[in-house]
Amino acid sequence: QVQLVESGGGLVQAGGSLRLSCAASGLIFSTYAMGWFRQAPGKEREFVAGINRSGVGTYYADSVKGRFTTSRDNGKKTVYLQMNRLNPEDTAVYYCAAGFTLSSALRVGAHEYDYWGQGTQVTVSS
């Protein structure tokens, strides 16, 4: 059974930082591209960041580029999202997702991912 478990969310003041983790089990982690999405109240789920199988390739939404960094440790089956210079517009539930691939491609669309975590709340106060 595949499980993705996010952690590291919480309440932080504007300008602060948080580091999210997503621990995977039940899958061959190195054969999955990983992604981060978020959903704010009343809004659709949106792509935040993606990372390819090896961790060499990354891609970010324009809204987080230069502030957020995603990385992965295939040995620990964990993907990370380092979030710096947070602002209230970053408040959302953050989800990690896994998409099977045998290539080095990144995944951007939510429909390209096979498994999802339960989400972790990030709240940024002004």
PDB file of C-alpha atoms in Angstrom:
ATOM      1  CA  GLN A   1       0.000   0.000   0.000  1.00  0.00           C
ATOM      2  CA  VAL A   2       1.432   3.319  -1.091  1.00  0.00           C
ATOM      3  CA  GLN A   3       1.523   6.059   1.518  1.00  0.00           C
ATOM      4  CA  LEU A   4       2.734   9.636   1.323  1.00  0.00           C
ATOM      5  CA  VAL A   5       2.862  11.406   4.671  1.00  0.00           C
ATOM      6  CA  GLU A   6       3.538  15.144   4.845  1.00  0.00           C
ATOM      7  CA  SER A   7       4.851  16.886   7.932  1.00  0.00           C
ATOM      8  CA  GLY A   8       6.336  20.218   8.932  1.00  0.00           C
ATOM      9  CA  GLY A   9       3.371  22.495   8.440  1.00  0.00           C
ATOM     10  CA  GLY A  10       2.306  25.055  10.997  1.00  0.00           C
ATOM     11  CA  LEU A  11       1.798  28.712  11.798  1.00  0.00           C
ATOM     12  CA  VAL A  12       4.521  31.179  10.891  1.00  0.00           C
ATOM     13  CA  GLN A  13       4.786  34.942  10.633  1.00  0.00           C
ATOM     14  CA  ALA A  14       5.215  36.658   7.306  1.00  0.00           C
ATOM     15  CA  GLY A  15       8.845  36.601   6.256  1.00  0.00           C
ATOM     16  CA  GLY A  16       9.480  33.357   8.089  1.00  0.00           C
ATOM     17  CA  SER A  17      10.409  29.888   6.864  1.00  0.00           C
ATOM     18  CA  LEU A  18       9.101  26.356   7.062  1.00  0.00           C
ATOM     19  CA  ARG A  19      10.401  23.055   5.764  1.00  0.00           C
ATOM     20  CA  LEU A  20       7.893  20.445   4.686  1.00  0.00           C
ATOM     21  CA  SER A  21       8.762  16.784   4.405  1.00  0.00           C
ATOM     22  CA  CYS A  22       6.948  14.003   2.614  1.00  0.00           C
ATOM     23  CA  ALA A  23       7.871  10.439   3.520  1.00  0.00           C
ATOM     24  CA  ALA A  24       6.921   7.743   1.027  1.00  0.00           C
ATOM     25  CA  SER A  25       6.369   4.044   1.581  1.00  0.00           C
ATOM     26  CA  GLY A  26       5.050   1.143  -0.458  1.00  0.00           C
ATOM     27  CA  LEU A  27       6.684   2.228  -3.701  1.00  0.00           C
ATOM     28  CA  ILE A  28      10.054   2.261  -5.430  1.00  0.00           C
ATOM     29  CA  PHE A  29      10.689   5.890  -4.673  1.00  0.00           C
ATOM     30  CA  SER A  30      13.382   6.414  -7.281  1.00  0.00           C
ATOM     31  CA  THR A  31      10.934   5.592 -10.087  1.00  0.00           C
ATOM     32  CA  TYR A  32       8.617   8.446  -9.170  1.00  0.00           C
ATOM     33  CA  ALA A  33       8.740  12.101  -9.999  1.00  0.00           C
ATOM     34  CA  MET A  34       7.515  14.069  -7.006  1.00  0.00           C
ATOM     35  CA  GLY A  35       5.518  17.231  -6.754  1.00  0.00           C
ATOM     36  CA  TRP A  36       4.101  19.724  -4.306  1.00  0.00           C
ATOM     37  CA  PHE A  37       0.678  21.283  -4.685  1.00  0.00           C
ATOM     38  CA  ARG A  38      -1.362  23.572  -2.475  1.00  0.00           C
ATOM     39  CA  GLN A  39      -4.983  24.480  -2.037  1.00  0.00           C
ATOM     40  CA  ALA A  40      -6.193  27.606  -0.313  1.00  0.00           C
ATOM     41  CA  PRO A  41      -9.779  27.970   0.953  1.00  0.00           C
ATOM     42  CA  GLY A  42     -12.155  28.599  -1.915  1.00  0.00           C
ATOM     43  CA  LYS A  43      -9.463  28.061  -4.537  1.00  0.00           C
ATOM     44  CA  GLU A  44      -8.460  25.226  -6.795  1.00  0.00           C
ATOM     45  CA  ARG A  45      -5.444  23.073  -6.107  1.00  0.00           C
ATOM     46  CA  GLU A  46      -2.368  24.551  -7.754  1.00  0.00           C
ATOM     47  CA  PHE A  47       1.078  23.304  -8.650  1.00  0.00           C
ATOM     48  CA  VAL A  48       3.905  24.601  -6.472  1.00  0.00           C
ATOM     49  CA  ALA A  49       7.056  22.640  -7.304  1.00  0.00           C
ATOM     50  CA  GLY A  50       8.211  19.466  -8.990  1.00  0.00           C
ATOM     51  CA  ILE A  51      11.341  17.352  -8.923  1.00  0.00           C
ATOM     52  CA  ASN A  52      12.390  14.543 -11.211  1.00  0.00           C
ATOM     53  CA  ARG A  53      13.459  11.030 -10.246  1.00  0.00           C
ATOM     54  CA  SER A  54      17.100  11.803  -9.670  1.00  0.00           C
ATOM     55  CA  GLY A  55      16.535  15.155  -8.045  1.00  0.00           C
ATOM     56  CA  VAL A  56      18.619  16.977 -10.612  1.00  0.00           C
ATOM     57  CA  GLY A  57      15.659  18.589 -12.349  1.00  0.00           C
ATOM     58  CA  THR A  58      13.282  20.936 -10.556  1.00  0.00           C
ATOM     59  CA  TYR A  59      10.515  23.296 -11.629  1.00  0.00           C
ATOM     60  CA  TYR A  60       8.589  25.952  -9.747  1.00  0.00           C
ATOM     61  CA  ALA A  61       5.449  27.968 -10.081  1.00  0.00           C
ATOM     62  CA  ASP A  62       6.195  31.622 -10.754  1.00  0.00           C
ATOM     63  CA  SER A  63       4.571  32.596  -7.457  1.00  0.00           C
ATOM     64  CA  VAL A  64       7.185  30.690  -5.426  1.00  0.00           C
ATOM     65  CA  LYS A  65      10.248  30.833  -7.664  1.00  0.00           C
ATOM     66  CA  GLY A  66      13.256  32.139  -5.761  1.00  0.00           C
ATOM     67  CA  ARG A  67      11.588  31.527  -2.374  1.00  0.00           C
ATOM     68  CA  PHE A  68      10.851  27.798  -2.346  1.00  0.00           C
ATOM     69  CA  THR A  69      13.244  24.924  -2.996  1.00  0.00           C
ATOM     70  CA  THR A  70      12.378  21.281  -3.400  1.00  0.00           C
ATOM     71  CA  SER A  71      14.825  18.415  -2.943  1.00  0.00           C
ATOM     72  CA  ARG A  72      14.718  14.694  -2.373  1.00  0.00           C
ATOM     73  CA  ASP A  73      16.646  11.941  -0.641  1.00  0.00           C
ATOM     74  CA  ASN A  74      15.995   8.694  -2.486  1.00  0.00           C
ATOM     75  CA  GLY A  75      17.726   6.697   0.216  1.00  0.00           C
ATOM     76  CA  LYS A  76      15.273   8.023   2.802  1.00  0.00           C
ATOM     77  CA  LYS A  77      12.329   7.990   0.375  1.00  0.00           C
ATOM     78  CA  THR A  78      11.606  11.568   1.311  1.00  0.00           C
ATOM     79  CA  VAL A  79      10.980  14.765  -0.602  1.00  0.00           C
ATOM     80  CA  TYR A  80      11.316  18.214   0.938  1.00  0.00           C
ATOM     81  CA  LEU A  81       9.974  21.682   0.331  1.00  0.00           C
ATOM     82  CA  GLN A  82      11.958  24.491   1.886  1.00  0.00           C
ATOM     83  CA  MET A  83       9.805  27.609   2.007  1.00  0.00           C
ATOM     84  CA  ASN A  84      11.426  30.957   2.706  1.00  0.00           C
ATOM     85  CA  ARG A  85      10.113  34.536   2.823  1.00  0.00           C
ATOM     86  CA  LEU A  86       6.606  33.261   3.365  1.00  0.00           C
ATOM     87  CA  ASN A  87       3.690  35.641   2.929  1.00  0.00           C
ATOM     88  CA  PRO A  88      -0.014  35.349   3.781  1.00  0.00           C
ATOM     89  CA  GLU A  89      -0.796  34.364   0.173  1.00  0.00           C
ATOM     90  CA  ASP A  90       1.130  31.136   0.802  1.00  0.00           C
ATOM     91  CA  THR A  91      -1.466  30.025   3.344  1.00  0.00           C
ATOM     92  CA  ALA A  92      -2.907  26.727   2.152  1.00  0.00           C
ATOM     93  CA  VAL A  93      -2.973  23.001   2.649  1.00  0.00           C
ATOM     94  CA  TYR A  94       0.149  21.607   1.022  1.00  0.00           C
ATOM     95  CA  TYR A  95       0.123  18.190  -0.617  1.00  0.00           C
ATOM     96  CA  CYS A  96       2.893  16.037  -1.965  1.00  0.00           C
ATOM     97  CA  ALA A  97       2.289  13.736  -4.901  1.00  0.00           C
ATOM     98  CA  ALA A  98       4.105  10.919  -6.701  1.00  0.00           C
ATOM     99  CA  GLY A  99       3.988  10.200 -10.420  1.00  0.00           C
ATOM    100  CA  PHE A 100       5.487   7.039 -11.872  1.00  0.00           C
ATOM    101  CA  THR A 101       7.990   7.565 -14.675  1.00  0.00           C
ATOM    102  CA  LEU A 102      10.930   5.793 -16.244  1.00  0.00           C
ATOM    103  CA  SER A 103      12.284   9.035 -17.677  1.00  0.00           C
ATOM    104  CA  SER A 104      13.888  12.106 -16.190  1.00  0.00           C
ATOM    105  CA  ALA A 105      10.789  14.166 -16.916  1.00  0.00           C
ATOM    106  CA  LEU A 106       9.107  16.459 -14.447  1.00  0.00           C
ATOM    107  CA  ARG A 107       5.396  16.413 -13.777  1.00  0.00           C
ATOM    108  CA  VAL A 108       3.410  19.632 -13.542  1.00  0.00           C
ATOM    109  CA  GLY A 109      -0.231  18.727 -13.988  1.00  0.00           C
ATOM    110  CA  ALA A 110      -2.145  17.213 -11.106  1.00  0.00           C
ATOM    111  CA  HIS A 111      -3.512  14.567 -13.462  1.00  0.00           C
ATOM    112  CA  GLU A 112       0.034  13.312 -14.042  1.00  0.00           C
ATOM    113  CA  TYR A 113       0.400  12.133 -10.463  1.00  0.00           C
ATOM    114  CA  ASP A 114      -0.646   8.718  -9.224  1.00  0.00           C
ATOM    115  CA  TYR A 115      -0.562   9.074  -5.447  1.00  0.00           C
ATOM    116  CA  TRP A 116      -1.265  11.900  -3.023  1.00  0.00           C
ATOM    117  CA  GLY A 117      -0.603  12.628   0.606  1.00  0.00           C
ATOM    118  CA  GLN A 118      -3.223  13.806   3.067  1.00  0.00           C
ATOM    119  CA  GLY A 119      -1.863  17.338   3.204  1.00  0.00           C
ATOM    120  CA  THR A 120      -0.379  19.579   5.856  1.00  0.00           C
ATOM    121  CA  GLN A 121      -1.656  23.031   6.802  1.00  0.00           C
ATOM    122  CA  VAL A 122       0.586  26.045   6.370  1.00  0.00           C
ATOM    123  CA  THR A 123      -0.694  29.316   7.807  1.00  0.00           C
ATOM    124  CA  VAL A 124       1.214  32.568   7.386  1.00  0.00           C
ATOM    125  CA  SER A 125       0.141  35.467   9.562  1.00  0.00           C
ATOM    126  CA  SER A 126       0.660  39.080   8.549  1.00  0.00           C
TER     127      SER A 126
END
